[in-house]
Amino acid sequence: MTLNLSPLPVGIYYLTIKSTETTTRHKIIKVTK
């Protein structure tokens, strides 16, 4: 059970990091411009 449930939160966590990364980049670009 633990092994089966493990990949899902990891994927969500990864997606959250990815979206935050993109938002941060957009903010940095706006600040630079």
XYZ file of C-alpha atoms in Angstrom:
33
model
C 0.000 0.000 0.000
C 2.705 2.470 0.972
C 4.666 1.804 -2.216
C 1.541 2.216 -4.344
C 0.559 5.505 -2.689
C 4.085 6.931 -2.700
C 4.407 8.103 -6.348
C 1.220 10.189 -6.283
C 2.216 12.768 -3.594
C 5.703 12.884 -5.123
C 4.185 13.771 -8.511
C 1.969 16.446 -6.983
C 4.937 17.837 -5.045
C 7.022 17.871 -8.232
C 4.272 19.664 -10.167
C 3.928 22.243 -7.394
C 7.675 22.933 -7.475
C 7.531 23.220 -11.278
C 4.670 25.740 -11.227
C 6.301 27.777 -8.448
C 9.528 27.785 -10.456
C 7.734 29.167 -13.523
C 5.941 31.822 -11.465
C 9.223 32.901 -9.878
C 10.842 33.163 -13.321
C 7.981 35.325 -14.597
C 8.295 37.596 -11.540
C 12.071 37.888 -12.035
C 11.564 38.701 -15.736
C 9.007 41.393 -14.840
C 11.373 42.881 -12.252
C 14.285 42.850 -14.718
C 12.218 44.551 -17.428
